[in-house]
mmCIF file with all atom_site columns, C-alpha atoms in Angstrom:
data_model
loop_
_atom_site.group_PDB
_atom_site.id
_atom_site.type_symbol
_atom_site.label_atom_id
_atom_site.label_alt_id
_atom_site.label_comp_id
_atom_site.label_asym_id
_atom_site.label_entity_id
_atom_site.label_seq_id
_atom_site.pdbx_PDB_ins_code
_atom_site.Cartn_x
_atom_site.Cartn_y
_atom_site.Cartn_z
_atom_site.occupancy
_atom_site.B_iso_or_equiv
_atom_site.pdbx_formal_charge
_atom_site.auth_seq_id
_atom_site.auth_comp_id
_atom_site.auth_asym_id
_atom_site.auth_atom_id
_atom_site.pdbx_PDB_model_num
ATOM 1   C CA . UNK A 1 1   ? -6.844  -10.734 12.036  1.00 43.00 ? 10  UNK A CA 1
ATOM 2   C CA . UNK A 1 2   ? -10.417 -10.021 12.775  1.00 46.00 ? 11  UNK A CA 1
ATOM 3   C CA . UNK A 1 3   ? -9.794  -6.332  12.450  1.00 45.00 ? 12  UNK A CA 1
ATOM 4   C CA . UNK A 1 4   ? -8.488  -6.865  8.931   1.00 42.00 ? 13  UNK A CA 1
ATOM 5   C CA . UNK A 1 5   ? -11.456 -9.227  8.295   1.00 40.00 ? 14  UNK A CA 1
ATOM 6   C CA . UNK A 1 6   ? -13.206 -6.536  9.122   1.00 40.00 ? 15  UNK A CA 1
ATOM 7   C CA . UNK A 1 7   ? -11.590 -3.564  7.342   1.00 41.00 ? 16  UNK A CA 1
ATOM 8   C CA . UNK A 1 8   ? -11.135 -5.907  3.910   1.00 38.00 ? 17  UNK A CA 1
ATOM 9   C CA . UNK A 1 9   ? -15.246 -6.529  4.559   1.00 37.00 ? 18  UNK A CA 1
ATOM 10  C CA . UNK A 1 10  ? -16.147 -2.905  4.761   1.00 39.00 ? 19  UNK A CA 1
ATOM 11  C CA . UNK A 1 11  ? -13.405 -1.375  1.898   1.00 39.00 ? 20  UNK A CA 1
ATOM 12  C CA . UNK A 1 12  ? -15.369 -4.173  -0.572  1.00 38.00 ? 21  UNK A CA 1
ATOM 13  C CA . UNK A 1 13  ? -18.741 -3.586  0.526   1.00 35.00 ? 22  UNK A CA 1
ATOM 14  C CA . UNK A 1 14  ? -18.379 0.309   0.760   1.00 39.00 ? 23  UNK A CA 1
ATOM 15  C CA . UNK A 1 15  ? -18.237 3.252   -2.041  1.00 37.00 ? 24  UNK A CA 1
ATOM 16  C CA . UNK A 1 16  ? -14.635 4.792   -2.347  1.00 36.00 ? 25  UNK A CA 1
ATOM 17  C CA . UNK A 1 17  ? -13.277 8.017   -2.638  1.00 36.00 ? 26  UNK A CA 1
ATOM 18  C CA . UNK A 1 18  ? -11.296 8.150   -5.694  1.00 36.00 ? 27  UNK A CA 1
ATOM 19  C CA . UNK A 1 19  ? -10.583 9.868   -9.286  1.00 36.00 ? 28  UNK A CA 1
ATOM 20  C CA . UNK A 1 20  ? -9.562  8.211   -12.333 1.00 40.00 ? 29  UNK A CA 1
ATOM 21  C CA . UNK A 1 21  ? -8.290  9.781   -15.323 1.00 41.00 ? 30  UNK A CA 1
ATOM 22  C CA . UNK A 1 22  ? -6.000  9.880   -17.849 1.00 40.00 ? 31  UNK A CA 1
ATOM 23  C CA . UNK A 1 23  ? -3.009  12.308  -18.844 1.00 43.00 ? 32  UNK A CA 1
ATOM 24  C CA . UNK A 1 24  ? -3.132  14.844  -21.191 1.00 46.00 ? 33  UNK A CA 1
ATOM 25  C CA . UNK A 1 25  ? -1.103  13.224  -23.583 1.00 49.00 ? 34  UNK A CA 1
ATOM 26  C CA . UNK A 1 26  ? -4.086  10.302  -23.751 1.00 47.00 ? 35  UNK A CA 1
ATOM 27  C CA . UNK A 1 27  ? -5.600  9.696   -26.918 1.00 51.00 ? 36  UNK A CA 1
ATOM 28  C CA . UNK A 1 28  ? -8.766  12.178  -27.393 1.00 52.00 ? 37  UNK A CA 1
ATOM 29  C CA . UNK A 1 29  ? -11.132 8.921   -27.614 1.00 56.00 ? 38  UNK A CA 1
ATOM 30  C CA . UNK A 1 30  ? -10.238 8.020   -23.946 1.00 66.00 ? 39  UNK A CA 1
ATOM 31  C CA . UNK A 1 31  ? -12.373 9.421   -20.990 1.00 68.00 ? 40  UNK A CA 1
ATOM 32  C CA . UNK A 1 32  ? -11.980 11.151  -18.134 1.00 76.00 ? 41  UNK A CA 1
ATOM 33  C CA . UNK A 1 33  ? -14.105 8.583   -14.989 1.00 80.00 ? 42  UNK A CA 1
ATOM 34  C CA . UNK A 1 34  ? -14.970 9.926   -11.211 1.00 85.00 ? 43  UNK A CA 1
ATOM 35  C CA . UNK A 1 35  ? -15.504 7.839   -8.390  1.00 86.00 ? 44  UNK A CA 1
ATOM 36  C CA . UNK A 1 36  ? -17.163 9.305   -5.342  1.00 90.00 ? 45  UNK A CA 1
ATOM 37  C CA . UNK A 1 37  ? -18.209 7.830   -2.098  1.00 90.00 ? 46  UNK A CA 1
ATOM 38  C CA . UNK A 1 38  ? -17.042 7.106   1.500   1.00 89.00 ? 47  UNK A CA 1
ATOM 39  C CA . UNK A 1 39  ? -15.466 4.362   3.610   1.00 89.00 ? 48  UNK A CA 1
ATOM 40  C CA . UNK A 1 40  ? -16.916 3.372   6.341   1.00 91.00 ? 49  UNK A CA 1
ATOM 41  C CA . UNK A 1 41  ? -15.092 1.557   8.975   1.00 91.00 ? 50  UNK A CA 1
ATOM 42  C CA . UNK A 1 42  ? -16.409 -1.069  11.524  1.00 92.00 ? 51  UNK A CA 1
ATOM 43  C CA . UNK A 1 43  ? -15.105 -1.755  14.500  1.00 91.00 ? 52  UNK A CA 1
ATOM 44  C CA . UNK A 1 44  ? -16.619 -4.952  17.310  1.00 92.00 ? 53  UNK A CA 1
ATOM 45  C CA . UNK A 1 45  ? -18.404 -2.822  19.914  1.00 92.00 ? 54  UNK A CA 1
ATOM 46  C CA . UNK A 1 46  ? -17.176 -4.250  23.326  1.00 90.00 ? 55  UNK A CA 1
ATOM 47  C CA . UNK A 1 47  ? -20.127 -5.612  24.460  1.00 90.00 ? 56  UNK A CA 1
ATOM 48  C CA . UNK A 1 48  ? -21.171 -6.853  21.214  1.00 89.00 ? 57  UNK A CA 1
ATOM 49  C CA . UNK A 1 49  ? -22.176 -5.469  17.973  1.00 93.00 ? 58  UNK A CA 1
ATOM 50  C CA . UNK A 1 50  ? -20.445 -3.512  15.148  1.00 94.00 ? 59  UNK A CA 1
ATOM 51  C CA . UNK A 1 51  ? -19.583 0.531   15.576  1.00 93.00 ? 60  UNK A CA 1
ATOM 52  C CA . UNK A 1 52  ? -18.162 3.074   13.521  1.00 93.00 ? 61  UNK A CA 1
ATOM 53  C CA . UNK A 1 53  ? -14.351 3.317   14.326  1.00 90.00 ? 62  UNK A CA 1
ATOM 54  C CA . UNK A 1 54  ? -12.852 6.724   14.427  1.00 87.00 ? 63  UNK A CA 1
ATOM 55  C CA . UNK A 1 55  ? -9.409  5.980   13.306  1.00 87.00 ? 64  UNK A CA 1
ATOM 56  C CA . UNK A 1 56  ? -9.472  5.486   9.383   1.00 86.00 ? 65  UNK A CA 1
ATOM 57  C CA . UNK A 1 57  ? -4.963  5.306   9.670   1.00 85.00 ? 66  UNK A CA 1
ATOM 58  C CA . UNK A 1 58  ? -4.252  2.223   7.830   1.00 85.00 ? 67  UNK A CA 1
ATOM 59  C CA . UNK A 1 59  ? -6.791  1.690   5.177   1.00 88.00 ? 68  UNK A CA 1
ATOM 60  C CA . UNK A 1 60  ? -6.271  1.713   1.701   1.00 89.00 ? 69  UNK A CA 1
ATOM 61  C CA . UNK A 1 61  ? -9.006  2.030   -1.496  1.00 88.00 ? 70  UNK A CA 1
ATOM 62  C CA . UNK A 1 62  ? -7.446  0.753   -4.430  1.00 85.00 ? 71  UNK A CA 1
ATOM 63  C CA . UNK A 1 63  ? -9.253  0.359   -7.754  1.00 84.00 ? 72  UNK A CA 1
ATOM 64  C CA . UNK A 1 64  ? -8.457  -2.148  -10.538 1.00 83.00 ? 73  UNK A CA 1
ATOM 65  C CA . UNK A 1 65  ? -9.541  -2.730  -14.129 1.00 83.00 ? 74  UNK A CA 1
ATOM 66  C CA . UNK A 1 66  ? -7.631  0.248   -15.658 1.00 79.00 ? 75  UNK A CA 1
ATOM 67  C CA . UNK A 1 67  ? -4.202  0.893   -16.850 1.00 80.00 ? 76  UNK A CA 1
ATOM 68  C CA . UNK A 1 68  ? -2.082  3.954   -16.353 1.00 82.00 ? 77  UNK A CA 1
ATOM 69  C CA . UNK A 1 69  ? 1.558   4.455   -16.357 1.00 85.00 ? 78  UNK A CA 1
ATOM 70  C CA . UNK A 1 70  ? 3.825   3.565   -12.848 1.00 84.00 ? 79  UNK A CA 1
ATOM 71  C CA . UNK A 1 71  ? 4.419   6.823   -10.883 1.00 87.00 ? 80  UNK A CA 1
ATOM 72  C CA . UNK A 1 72  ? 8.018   7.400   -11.385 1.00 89.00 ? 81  UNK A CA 1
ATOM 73  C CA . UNK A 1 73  ? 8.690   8.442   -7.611  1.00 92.00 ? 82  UNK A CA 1
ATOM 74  C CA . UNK A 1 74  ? 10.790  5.972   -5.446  1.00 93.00 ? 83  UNK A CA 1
ATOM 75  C CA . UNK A 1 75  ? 9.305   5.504   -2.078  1.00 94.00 ? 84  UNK A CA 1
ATOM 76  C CA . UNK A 1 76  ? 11.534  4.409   0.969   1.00 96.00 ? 85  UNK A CA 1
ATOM 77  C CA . UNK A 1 77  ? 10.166  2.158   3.737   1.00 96.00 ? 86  UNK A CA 1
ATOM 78  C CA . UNK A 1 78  ? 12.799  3.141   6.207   1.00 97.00 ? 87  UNK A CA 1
ATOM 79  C CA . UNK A 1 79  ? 13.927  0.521   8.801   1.00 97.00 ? 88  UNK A CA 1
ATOM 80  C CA . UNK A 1 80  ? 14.359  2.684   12.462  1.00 97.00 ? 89  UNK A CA 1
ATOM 81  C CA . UNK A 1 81  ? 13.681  1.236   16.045  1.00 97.00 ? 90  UNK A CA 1
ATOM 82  C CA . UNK A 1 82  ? 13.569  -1.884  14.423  1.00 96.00 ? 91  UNK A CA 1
ATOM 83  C CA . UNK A 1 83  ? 10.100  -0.826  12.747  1.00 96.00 ? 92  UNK A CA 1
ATOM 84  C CA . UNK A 1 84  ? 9.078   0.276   9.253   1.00 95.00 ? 93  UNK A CA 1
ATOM 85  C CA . UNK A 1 85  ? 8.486   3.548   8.621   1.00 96.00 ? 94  UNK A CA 1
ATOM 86  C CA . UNK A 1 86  ? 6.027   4.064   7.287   1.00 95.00 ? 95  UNK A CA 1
ATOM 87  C CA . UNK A 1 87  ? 3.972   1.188   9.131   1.00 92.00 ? 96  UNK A CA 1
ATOM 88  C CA . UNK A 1 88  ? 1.721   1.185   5.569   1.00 92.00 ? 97  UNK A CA 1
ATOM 89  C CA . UNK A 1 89  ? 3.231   2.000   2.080   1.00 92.00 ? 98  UNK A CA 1
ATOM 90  C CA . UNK A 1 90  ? 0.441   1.748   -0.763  1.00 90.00 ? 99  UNK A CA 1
ATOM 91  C CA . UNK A 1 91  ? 2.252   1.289   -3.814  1.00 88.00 ? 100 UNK A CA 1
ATOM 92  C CA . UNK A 1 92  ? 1.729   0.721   -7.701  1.00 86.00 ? 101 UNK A CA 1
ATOM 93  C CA . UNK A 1 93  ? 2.676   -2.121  -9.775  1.00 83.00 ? 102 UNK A CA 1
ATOM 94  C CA . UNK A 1 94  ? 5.634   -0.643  -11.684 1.00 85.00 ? 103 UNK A CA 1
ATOM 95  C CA . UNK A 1 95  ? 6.964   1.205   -8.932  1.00 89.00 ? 104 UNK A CA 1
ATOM 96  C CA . UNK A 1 96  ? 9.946   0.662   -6.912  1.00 92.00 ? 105 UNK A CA 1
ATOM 97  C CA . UNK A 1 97  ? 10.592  0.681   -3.272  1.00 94.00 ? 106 UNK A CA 1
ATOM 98  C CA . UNK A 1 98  ? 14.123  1.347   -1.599  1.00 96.00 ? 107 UNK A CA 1
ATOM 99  C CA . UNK A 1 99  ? 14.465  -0.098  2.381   1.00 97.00 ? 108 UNK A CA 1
ATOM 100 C CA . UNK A 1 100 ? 17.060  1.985   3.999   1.00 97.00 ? 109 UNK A CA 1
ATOM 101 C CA . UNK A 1 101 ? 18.436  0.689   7.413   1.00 97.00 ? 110 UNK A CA 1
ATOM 102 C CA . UNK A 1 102 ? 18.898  3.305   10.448  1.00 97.00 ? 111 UNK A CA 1
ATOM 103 C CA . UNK A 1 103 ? 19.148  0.987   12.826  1.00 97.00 ? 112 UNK A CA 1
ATOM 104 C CA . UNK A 1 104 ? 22.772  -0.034  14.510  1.00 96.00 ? 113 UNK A CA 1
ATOM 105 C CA . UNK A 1 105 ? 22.005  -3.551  13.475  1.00 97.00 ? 114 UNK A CA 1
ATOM 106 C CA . UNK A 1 106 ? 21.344  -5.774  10.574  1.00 96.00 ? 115 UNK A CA 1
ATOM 107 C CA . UNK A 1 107 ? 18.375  -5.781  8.740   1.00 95.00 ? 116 UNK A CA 1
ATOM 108 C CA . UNK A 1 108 ? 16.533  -8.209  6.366   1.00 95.00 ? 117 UNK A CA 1
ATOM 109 C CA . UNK A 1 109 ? 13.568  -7.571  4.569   1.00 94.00 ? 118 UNK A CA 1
ATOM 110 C CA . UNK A 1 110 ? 11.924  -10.672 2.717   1.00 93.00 ? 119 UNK A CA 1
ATOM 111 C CA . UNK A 1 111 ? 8.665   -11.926 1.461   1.00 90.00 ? 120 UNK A CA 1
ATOM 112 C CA . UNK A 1 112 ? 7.544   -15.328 1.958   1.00 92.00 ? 121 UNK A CA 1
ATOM 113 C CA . UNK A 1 113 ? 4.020   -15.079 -0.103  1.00 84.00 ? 122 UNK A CA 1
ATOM 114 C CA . UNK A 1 114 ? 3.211   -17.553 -2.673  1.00 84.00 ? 123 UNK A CA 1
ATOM 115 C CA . UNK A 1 115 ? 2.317   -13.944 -4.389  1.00 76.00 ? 124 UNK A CA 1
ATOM 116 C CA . UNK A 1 116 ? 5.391   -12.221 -4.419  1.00 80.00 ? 125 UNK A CA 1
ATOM 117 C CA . UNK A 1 117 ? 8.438   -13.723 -2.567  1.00 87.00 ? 126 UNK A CA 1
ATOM 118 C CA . UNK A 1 118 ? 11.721  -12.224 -2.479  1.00 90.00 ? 127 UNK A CA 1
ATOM 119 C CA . UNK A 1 119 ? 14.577  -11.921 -0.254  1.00 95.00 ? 128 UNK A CA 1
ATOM 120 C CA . UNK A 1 120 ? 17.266  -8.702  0.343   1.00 95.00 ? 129 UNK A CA 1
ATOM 121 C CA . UNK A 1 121 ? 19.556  -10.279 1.879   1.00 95.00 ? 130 UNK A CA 1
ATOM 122 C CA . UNK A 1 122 ? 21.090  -8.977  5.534   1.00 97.00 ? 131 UNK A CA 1
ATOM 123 C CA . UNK A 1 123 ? 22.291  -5.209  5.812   1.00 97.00 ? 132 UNK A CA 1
ATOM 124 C CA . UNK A 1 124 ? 23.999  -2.631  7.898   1.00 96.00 ? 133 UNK A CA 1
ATOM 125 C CA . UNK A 1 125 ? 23.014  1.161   7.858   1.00 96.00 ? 134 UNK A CA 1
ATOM 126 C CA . UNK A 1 126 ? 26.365  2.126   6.193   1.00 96.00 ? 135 UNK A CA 1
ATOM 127 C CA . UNK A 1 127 ? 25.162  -0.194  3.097   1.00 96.00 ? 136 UNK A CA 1
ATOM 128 C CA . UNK A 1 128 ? 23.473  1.272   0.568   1.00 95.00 ? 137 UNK A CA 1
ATOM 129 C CA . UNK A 1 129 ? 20.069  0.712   0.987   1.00 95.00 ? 138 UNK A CA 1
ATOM 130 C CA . UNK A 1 130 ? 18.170  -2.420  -0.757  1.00 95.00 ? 139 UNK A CA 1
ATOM 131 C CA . UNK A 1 131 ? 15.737  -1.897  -3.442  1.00 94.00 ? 140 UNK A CA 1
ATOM 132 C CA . UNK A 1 132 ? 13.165  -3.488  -5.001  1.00 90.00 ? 141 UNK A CA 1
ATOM 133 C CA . UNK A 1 133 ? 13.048  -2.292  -8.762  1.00 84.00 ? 142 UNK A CA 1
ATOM 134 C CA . UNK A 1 134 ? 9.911   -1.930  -10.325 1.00 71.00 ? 143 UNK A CA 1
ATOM 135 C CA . UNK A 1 135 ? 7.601   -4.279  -8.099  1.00 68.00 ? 144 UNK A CA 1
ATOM 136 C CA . UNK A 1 136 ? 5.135   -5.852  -10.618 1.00 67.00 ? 145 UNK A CA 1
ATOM 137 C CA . UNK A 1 137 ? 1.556   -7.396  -9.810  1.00 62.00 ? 146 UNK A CA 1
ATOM 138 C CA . UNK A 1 138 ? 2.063   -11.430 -9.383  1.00 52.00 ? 147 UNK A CA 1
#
């Protein structure tokens, strides 16, 4: 939990790496932005202190205050060795997320957040896999 404290402390403190823009179709009164910077991770030093950690896996920059169209790509946050695959799956709001199961057992995925709750429902791998249609912003 610290380590997340930590990560969350750093991602709103630091500048981001990032573009925004808009299609070509956009209207020609809309502009093109840029966002440049760097994240900097910290890390508790074992005898005290704060150092930069090497390993950036598992940090995501997100931006808000802009709207754009969903991504129309599915992603799949596949369920094997009784782990998620991938461990971290940044998504949109609009997008929608399918949980296949490749394990030999049942599988539920659910959400107990006051944010976004839902439930799946249990699962085999010869189901079809569960999906979660167009996953808005609560």
């Amino acid at each position: 939990m610290k380590t997340c404290i930590s990560i969350l402390s750093c991602l709103i403190f630091a500048p981001i790496f990032s573009t925004v823009g808009f299609s070509q179709n956009s209207s020609p009164t809309k502009n093109y932005g840029r966002i440049t910077g760097q994240v900097t991770v910290l890390e508790k030093k074992l005898m005290g202190g704060m150092k930069e950690k090497d390993d950036m896996s598992g940090v995501v920059v997100y931006l808000t205050g802009f709207q754009s169209e969903p991504p129309k790509e599915v992603h799949d946050l596949i369920q094997e060795d009784k782990t998620f695959h991938p461990m971290l799956l940044p998504i949109v709001a609009g997008q929608t997320v399918t949980f296949p199961n490749h394990d030999d057992i049942y599988h539920n995925v659910f959400s107990v957040s006051p944010v976004k709750s839902f439930d799946l429902g249990q699962y085999k791998s010869t189901d079809p896999p569960r999906t979660l249609h167009s996953i808005s912003p609560a």
